[in-house]
mmCIF file of the C-alpha atoms, coordinates in Angstrom:
data_MODEL
# 
_entry.id   MODEL 
# 
loop_
_atom_site.group_PDB 
_atom_site.id 
_atom_site.type_symbol 
_atom_site.label_atom_id 
_atom_site.label_alt_id 
_atom_site.label_comp_id 
_atom_site.label_asym_id 
_atom_site.label_entity_id 
_atom_site.label_seq_id 
_atom_site.pdbx_PDB_ins_code 
_atom_site.Cartn_x 
_atom_site.Cartn_y 
_atom_site.Cartn_z 
_atom_site.occupancy 
_atom_site.B_iso_or_equiv 
_atom_site.pdbx_formal_charge 
_atom_site.auth_seq_id 
_atom_site.auth_comp_id 
_atom_site.auth_asym_id 
_atom_site.auth_atom_id 
_atom_site.pdbx_PDB_model_num 
ATOM 1   C CA . MET A 1 1   ? 138.668 -123.986 -23.817 1.00 0.00 ? 1   MET A CA 1 
ATOM 2   C CA . ASN A 1 2   ? 136.447 -121.075 -25.772 1.00 0.00 ? 2   ASN A CA 1 
ATOM 3   C CA . LEU A 1 3   ? 134.292 -123.151 -28.372 1.00 0.00 ? 3   LEU A CA 1 
ATOM 4   C CA . LEU A 1 4   ? 135.243 -122.202 -31.836 1.00 0.00 ? 4   LEU A CA 1 
ATOM 5   C CA . ASN A 1 5   ? 132.776 -119.762 -33.877 1.00 0.00 ? 5   ASN A CA 1 
ATOM 6   C CA . SER A 1 6   ? 131.512 -121.080 -37.362 1.00 0.00 ? 6   SER A CA 1 
ATOM 7   C CA . ASN A 1 7   ? 131.015 -117.577 -38.177 1.00 0.00 ? 7   ASN A CA 1 
ATOM 8   C CA . ASP A 1 8   ? 134.752 -116.555 -37.462 1.00 0.00 ? 8   ASP A CA 1 
ATOM 9   C CA . PHE A 1 9   ? 136.116 -119.540 -39.617 1.00 0.00 ? 9   PHE A CA 1 
ATOM 10  C CA . TRP A 1 10  ? 134.247 -118.406 -42.445 1.00 0.00 ? 10  TRP A CA 1 
ATOM 11  C CA . GLN A 1 11  ? 135.408 -115.066 -42.016 1.00 0.00 ? 11  GLN A CA 1 
ATOM 12  C CA . PHE A 1 12  ? 138.673 -116.241 -41.609 1.00 0.00 ? 12  PHE A CA 1 
ATOM 13  C CA . ALA A 1 13  ? 138.455 -118.875 -44.660 1.00 0.00 ? 13  ALA A CA 1 
ATOM 14  C CA . CYS A 1 14  ? 137.074 -115.934 -46.922 1.00 0.00 ? 14  CYS A CA 1 
ATOM 15  C CA . GLN A 1 15  ? 139.931 -113.505 -46.235 1.00 0.00 ? 15  GLN A CA 1 
ATOM 16  C CA . LEU A 1 16  ? 142.549 -116.335 -46.604 1.00 0.00 ? 16  LEU A CA 1 
ATOM 17  C CA . TYR A 1 17  ? 140.921 -117.780 -49.649 1.00 0.00 ? 17  TYR A CA 1 
ATOM 18  C CA . SER A 1 18  ? 141.266 -114.094 -51.383 1.00 0.00 ? 18  SER A CA 1 
ATOM 19  C CA . GLU A 1 19  ? 144.905 -113.962 -50.604 1.00 0.00 ? 19  GLU A CA 1 
ATOM 20  C CA . ASP A 1 20  ? 147.218 -114.412 -53.625 1.00 0.00 ? 20  ASP A CA 1 
ATOM 21  C CA . GLY A 1 21  ? 147.594 -117.382 -54.930 1.00 0.00 ? 21  GLY A CA 1 
ATOM 22  C CA . MET A 1 22  ? 145.692 -119.136 -52.171 1.00 0.00 ? 22  MET A CA 1 
ATOM 23  C CA . GLN A 1 23  ? 142.788 -119.906 -54.501 1.00 0.00 ? 23  GLN A CA 1 
ATOM 24  C CA . ALA A 1 24  ? 144.770 -121.538 -57.230 1.00 0.00 ? 24  ALA A CA 1 
ATOM 25  C CA . ARG A 1 25  ? 146.833 -123.766 -54.367 1.00 0.00 ? 25  ARG A CA 1 
ATOM 26  C CA . LEU A 1 26  ? 143.477 -124.506 -52.664 1.00 0.00 ? 26  LEU A CA 1 
ATOM 27  C CA . LEU A 1 27  ? 141.629 -125.803 -55.753 1.00 0.00 ? 27  LEU A CA 1 
ATOM 28  C CA . ASP A 1 28  ? 144.874 -127.700 -56.785 1.00 0.00 ? 28  ASP A CA 1 
ATOM 29  C CA . TYR A 1 29  ? 144.576 -129.514 -53.313 1.00 0.00 ? 29  TYR A CA 1 
ATOM 30  C CA . GLN A 1 30  ? 141.134 -130.393 -54.413 1.00 0.00 ? 30  GLN A CA 1 
ATOM 31  C CA . ASN A 1 31  ? 141.575 -131.229 -57.813 1.00 0.00 ? 31  ASN A CA 1 
ATOM 32  C CA . LEU A 1 32  ? 144.692 -132.809 -58.278 1.00 0.00 ? 32  LEU A CA 1 
ATOM 33  C CA . GLN A 1 33  ? 145.024 -134.520 -54.713 1.00 0.00 ? 33  GLN A CA 1 
ATOM 34  C CA . GLY A 1 34  ? 141.224 -134.929 -53.838 1.00 0.00 ? 34  GLY A CA 1 
ATOM 35  C CA . LYS A 1 35  ? 141.546 -132.682 -50.739 1.00 0.00 ? 35  LYS A CA 1 
ATOM 36  C CA . ASN A 1 36  ? 138.610 -131.003 -49.217 1.00 0.00 ? 36  ASN A CA 1 
ATOM 37  C CA . VAL A 1 37  ? 139.308 -127.185 -49.307 1.00 0.00 ? 37  VAL A CA 1 
ATOM 38  C CA . ASN A 1 38  ? 137.108 -126.424 -46.373 1.00 0.00 ? 38  ASN A CA 1 
ATOM 39  C CA . LEU A 1 39  ? 139.250 -129.013 -44.293 1.00 0.00 ? 39  LEU A CA 1 
ATOM 40  C CA . CYS A 1 40  ? 142.223 -127.409 -45.356 1.00 0.00 ? 40  CYS A CA 1 
ATOM 41  C CA . LEU A 1 41  ? 140.948 -123.934 -44.739 1.00 0.00 ? 41  LEU A CA 1 
ATOM 42  C CA . LEU A 1 42  ? 140.061 -125.534 -41.115 1.00 0.00 ? 42  LEU A CA 1 
ATOM 43  C CA . LEU A 1 43  ? 143.448 -126.657 -40.500 1.00 0.00 ? 43  LEU A CA 1 
ATOM 44  C CA . TYR A 1 44  ? 145.105 -123.414 -41.622 1.00 0.00 ? 44  TYR A CA 1 
ATOM 45  C CA . TYR A 1 45  ? 142.620 -121.786 -39.202 1.00 0.00 ? 45  TYR A CA 1 
ATOM 46  C CA . LEU A 1 46  ? 143.868 -123.770 -36.391 1.00 0.00 ? 46  LEU A CA 1 
ATOM 47  C CA . ASP A 1 47  ? 147.169 -123.194 -37.162 1.00 0.00 ? 47  ASP A CA 1 
ATOM 48  C CA . SER A 1 48  ? 146.639 -119.285 -36.841 1.00 0.00 ? 48  SER A CA 1 
ATOM 49  C CA . LEU A 1 49  ? 145.118 -120.156 -33.414 1.00 0.00 ? 49  LEU A CA 1 
ATOM 50  C CA . ASN A 1 50  ? 148.193 -122.215 -32.231 1.00 0.00 ? 50  ASN A CA 1 
ATOM 51  C CA . LEU A 1 51  ? 145.768 -125.619 -31.736 1.00 0.00 ? 51  LEU A CA 1 
ATOM 52  C CA . ALA A 1 52  ? 147.282 -128.692 -32.587 1.00 0.00 ? 52  ALA A CA 1 
ATOM 53  C CA . ILE A 1 53  ? 145.197 -132.044 -33.774 1.00 0.00 ? 53  ILE A CA 1 
ATOM 54  C CA . ASN A 1 54  ? 146.232 -135.551 -33.931 1.00 0.00 ? 54  ASN A CA 1 
ATOM 55  C CA . GLN A 1 55  ? 145.790 -137.719 -36.902 1.00 0.00 ? 55  GLN A CA 1 
ATOM 56  C CA . THR A 1 56  ? 142.827 -139.647 -35.052 1.00 0.00 ? 56  THR A CA 1 
ATOM 57  C CA . GLN A 1 57  ? 140.758 -136.356 -35.013 1.00 0.00 ? 57  GLN A CA 1 
ATOM 58  C CA . LEU A 1 58  ? 142.278 -135.426 -38.360 1.00 0.00 ? 58  LEU A CA 1 
ATOM 59  C CA . SER A 1 59  ? 140.060 -138.933 -39.757 1.00 0.00 ? 59  SER A CA 1 
ATOM 60  C CA . LYS A 1 60  ? 137.331 -138.213 -37.809 1.00 0.00 ? 60  LYS A CA 1 
ATOM 61  C CA . LEU A 1 61  ? 137.409 -134.596 -39.317 1.00 0.00 ? 61  LEU A CA 1 
ATOM 62  C CA . GLU A 1 62  ? 137.561 -135.915 -42.682 1.00 0.00 ? 62  GLU A CA 1 
ATOM 63  C CA . GLN A 1 63  ? 134.698 -138.472 -42.057 1.00 0.00 ? 63  GLN A CA 1 
ATOM 64  C CA . SER A 1 64  ? 132.400 -136.278 -40.686 1.00 0.00 ? 64  SER A CA 1 
ATOM 65  C CA . ILE A 1 65  ? 132.078 -134.079 -43.924 1.00 0.00 ? 65  ILE A CA 1 
ATOM 66  C CA . SER A 1 66  ? 132.711 -137.254 -46.457 1.00 0.00 ? 66  SER A CA 1 
ATOM 67  C CA . GLU A 1 67  ? 128.919 -137.880 -47.134 1.00 0.00 ? 67  GLU A CA 1 
ATOM 68  C CA . PHE A 1 68  ? 128.030 -133.973 -47.557 1.00 0.00 ? 68  PHE A CA 1 
ATOM 69  C CA . ASP A 1 69  ? 130.705 -133.737 -49.925 1.00 0.00 ? 69  ASP A CA 1 
ATOM 70  C CA . GLN A 1 70  ? 129.994 -137.096 -52.056 1.00 0.00 ? 70  GLN A CA 1 
ATOM 71  C CA . GLN A 1 71  ? 126.345 -135.992 -51.992 1.00 0.00 ? 71  GLN A CA 1 
ATOM 72  C CA . ALA A 1 72  ? 125.785 -131.994 -51.657 1.00 0.00 ? 72  ALA A CA 1 
ATOM 73  C CA . LEU A 1 73  ? 128.960 -130.592 -52.901 1.00 0.00 ? 73  LEU A CA 1 
ATOM 74  C CA . LYS A 1 74  ? 130.476 -132.540 -55.465 1.00 0.00 ? 74  LYS A CA 1 
ATOM 75  C CA . PRO A 1 75  ? 127.423 -132.972 -57.369 1.00 0.00 ? 75  PRO A CA 1 
ATOM 76  C CA . LEU A 1 76  ? 127.087 -129.570 -58.145 1.00 0.00 ? 76  LEU A CA 1 
ATOM 77  C CA . ARG A 1 77  ? 130.381 -129.180 -58.990 1.00 0.00 ? 77  ARG A CA 1 
ATOM 78  C CA . THR A 1 78  ? 129.852 -131.606 -61.381 1.00 0.00 ? 78  THR A CA 1 
ATOM 79  C CA . THR A 1 79  ? 126.856 -129.756 -62.601 1.00 0.00 ? 79  THR A CA 1 
ATOM 80  C CA . ARG A 1 80  ? 128.744 -126.373 -62.794 1.00 0.00 ? 80  ARG A CA 1 
ATOM 81  C CA . ALA A 1 81  ? 131.399 -128.004 -65.193 1.00 0.00 ? 81  ALA A CA 1 
ATOM 82  C CA . TYR A 1 82  ? 128.858 -129.737 -67.518 1.00 0.00 ? 82  TYR A CA 1 
ATOM 83  C CA . LEU A 1 83  ? 126.745 -126.096 -67.604 1.00 0.00 ? 83  LEU A CA 1 
ATOM 84  C CA . LYS A 1 84  ? 130.186 -124.579 -68.638 1.00 0.00 ? 84  LYS A CA 1 
ATOM 85  C CA . THR A 1 85  ? 131.150 -127.217 -71.078 1.00 0.00 ? 85  THR A CA 1 
ATOM 86  C CA . ASN A 1 86  ? 127.951 -126.641 -72.815 1.00 0.00 ? 86  ASN A CA 1 
ATOM 87  C CA . GLN A 1 87  ? 127.391 -122.817 -72.448 1.00 0.00 ? 87  GLN A CA 1 
ATOM 88  C CA . THR A 1 88  ? 126.439 -121.895 -75.725 1.00 0.00 ? 88  THR A CA 1 
ATOM 89  C CA . GLU A 1 89  ? 123.404 -124.630 -75.896 1.00 0.00 ? 89  GLU A CA 1 
ATOM 90  C CA . ILE A 1 90  ? 122.266 -123.061 -72.174 1.00 0.00 ? 90  ILE A CA 1 
ATOM 91  C CA . THR A 1 91  ? 119.595 -120.404 -72.427 1.00 0.00 ? 91  THR A CA 1 
ATOM 92  C CA . ASP A 1 92  ? 120.414 -118.144 -69.327 1.00 0.00 ? 92  ASP A CA 1 
ATOM 93  C CA . TYR A 1 93  ? 123.615 -119.418 -68.445 1.00 0.00 ? 93  TYR A CA 1 
ATOM 94  C CA . ALA A 1 94  ? 124.960 -116.698 -66.876 1.00 0.00 ? 94  ALA A CA 1 
ATOM 95  C CA . ALA A 1 95  ? 121.731 -116.460 -64.580 1.00 0.00 ? 95  ALA A CA 1 
ATOM 96  C CA . ILE A 1 96  ? 121.674 -120.275 -63.668 1.00 0.00 ? 96  ILE A CA 1 
ATOM 97  C CA . ARG A 1 97  ? 125.656 -120.270 -62.975 1.00 0.00 ? 97  ARG A CA 1 
ATOM 98  C CA . LYS A 1 98  ? 125.337 -117.280 -60.920 1.00 0.00 ? 98  LYS A CA 1 
ATOM 99  C CA . ALA A 1 99  ? 122.283 -119.377 -58.690 1.00 0.00 ? 99  ALA A CA 1 
ATOM 100 C CA . LEU A 1 100 ? 124.568 -122.641 -58.685 1.00 0.00 ? 100 LEU A CA 1 
ATOM 101 C CA . LEU A 1 101 ? 127.646 -120.196 -57.495 1.00 0.00 ? 101 LEU A CA 1 
ATOM 102 C CA . GLY A 1 102 ? 125.546 -119.158 -55.037 1.00 0.00 ? 102 GLY A CA 1 
ATOM 103 C CA . ALA A 1 103 ? 124.119 -122.637 -53.628 1.00 0.00 ? 103 ALA A CA 1 
ATOM 104 C CA . GLU A 1 104 ? 127.373 -124.008 -53.759 1.00 0.00 ? 104 GLU A CA 1 
ATOM 105 C CA . LEU A 1 105 ? 128.743 -121.054 -51.394 1.00 0.00 ? 105 LEU A CA 1 
ATOM 106 C CA . LYS A 1 106 ? 125.700 -121.879 -48.759 1.00 0.00 ? 106 LYS A CA 1 
ATOM 107 C CA . LEU A 1 107 ? 126.712 -125.521 -49.232 1.00 0.00 ? 107 LEU A CA 1 
ATOM 108 C CA . GLU A 1 108 ? 130.497 -124.412 -48.483 1.00 0.00 ? 108 GLU A CA 1 
ATOM 109 C CA . LYS A 1 109 ? 129.582 -122.555 -45.479 1.00 0.00 ? 109 LYS A CA 1 
ATOM 110 C CA . GLN A 1 110 ? 127.049 -125.639 -44.038 1.00 0.00 ? 110 GLN A CA 1 
ATOM 111 C CA . GLN A 1 111 ? 130.233 -127.612 -44.510 1.00 0.00 ? 111 GLN A CA 1 
ATOM 112 C CA . GLN A 1 112 ? 132.381 -125.291 -42.564 1.00 0.00 ? 112 GLN A CA 1 
ATOM 113 C CA . ILE A 1 113 ? 129.401 -125.577 -39.673 1.00 0.00 ? 113 ILE A CA 1 
ATOM 114 C CA . ILE A 1 114 ? 129.958 -129.445 -39.612 1.00 0.00 ? 114 ILE A CA 1 
ATOM 115 C CA . LEU A 1 115 ? 133.754 -128.971 -39.228 1.00 0.00 ? 115 LEU A CA 1 
ATOM 116 C CA . ILE A 1 116 ? 133.421 -126.554 -36.366 1.00 0.00 ? 116 ILE A CA 1 
ATOM 117 C CA . ASP A 1 117 ? 130.757 -128.449 -34.706 1.00 0.00 ? 117 ASP A CA 1 
ATOM 118 C CA . VAL A 1 118 ? 133.098 -131.779 -34.867 1.00 0.00 ? 118 VAL A CA 1 
ATOM 119 C CA . VAL A 1 119 ? 136.371 -129.863 -33.850 1.00 0.00 ? 119 VAL A CA 1 
ATOM 120 C CA . ASN A 1 120 ? 134.017 -128.403 -31.014 1.00 0.00 ? 120 ASN A CA 1 
ATOM 121 C CA . SER A 1 121 ? 134.142 -131.753 -29.612 1.00 0.00 ? 121 SER A CA 1 
ATOM 122 C CA . MET A 1 122 ? 137.406 -132.415 -29.847 1.00 0.00 ? 122 MET A CA 1 
ATOM 123 C CA . ASP A 1 123 ? 140.412 -131.623 -26.979 1.00 0.00 ? 123 ASP A CA 1 
ATOM 124 C CA . LEU A 1 124 ? 142.859 -129.666 -29.031 1.00 0.00 ? 124 LEU A CA 1 
ATOM 125 C CA . THR A 1 125 ? 146.285 -129.323 -28.265 1.00 0.00 ? 125 THR A CA 1 
ATOM 126 C CA . ALA A 1 126 ? 148.065 -125.748 -27.617 1.00 0.00 ? 126 ALA A CA 1 
ATOM 127 C CA . CYS A 1 127 ? 150.796 -125.325 -29.347 1.00 0.00 ? 127 CYS A CA 1 
ATOM 128 C CA . SER A 1 128 ? 153.159 -122.757 -30.997 1.00 0.00 ? 128 SER A CA 1 
ATOM 129 C CA . THR A 1 129 ? 153.690 -124.308 -34.366 1.00 0.00 ? 129 THR A CA 1 
ATOM 130 C CA . PRO A 1 130 ? 150.680 -126.941 -35.158 1.00 0.00 ? 130 PRO A CA 1 
ATOM 131 C CA . ASN A 1 131 ? 151.623 -127.474 -38.735 1.00 0.00 ? 131 ASN A CA 1 
ATOM 132 C CA . ASN A 1 132 ? 148.108 -129.054 -39.113 1.00 0.00 ? 132 ASN A CA 1 
ATOM 133 C CA . SER A 1 133 ? 147.908 -128.722 -42.476 1.00 0.00 ? 133 SER A CA 1 
ATOM 134 C CA . ASP A 1 134 ? 150.908 -131.002 -43.032 1.00 0.00 ? 134 ASP A CA 1 
ATOM 135 C CA . LYS A 1 135 ? 149.346 -133.778 -41.475 1.00 0.00 ? 135 LYS A CA 1 
ATOM 136 C CA . TYR A 1 136 ? 146.497 -133.670 -44.360 1.00 0.00 ? 136 TYR A CA 1 
ATOM 137 C CA . LEU A 1 137 ? 148.711 -132.763 -47.240 1.00 0.00 ? 137 LEU A CA 1 
ATOM 138 C CA . ALA A 1 138 ? 151.400 -135.151 -46.587 1.00 0.00 ? 138 ALA A CA 1 
# 
C-alpha cells in the first residue's frame, strides 16, 4: 500500500471544511461532543480512499494527538476565546486575533502530520464503504 501524504490530506481537509455546513458540523462535534476535528477529517479522508480502520487503530490515533491537543491547541483556543470576549479592552485586537488564527492553523496542520504518520504505520483494510467516522462519532 502507498503511504498517505500529509499535504494531500491537508488539501482534502481544507476542501471538505469549506463545504456548506461542514465547518459548523465539525465545530459542533468539537464543542458539544469533545471530538477532534482533525481526527474527524482524517476519518472522512480514509473513507474517501476506501480504507477502513478498526477500533484499536482509532484508539491509537486518538492517543497519538491527545497530548498535542491538550498542550498546544486547546490552550490557544482558550486564549482566542478570552481575547474575543474582552476585545474592547485589547489594544490591537484585530492583529492579535489574526496572528493567533495563523498560529492555530499551523498547529492544526502539525496535528494532521502526526495523524498521517501514525496512520502510515498501520495496516489498513480496503473496503468499499468504510464509514470510519461512525466508529468515532457514535
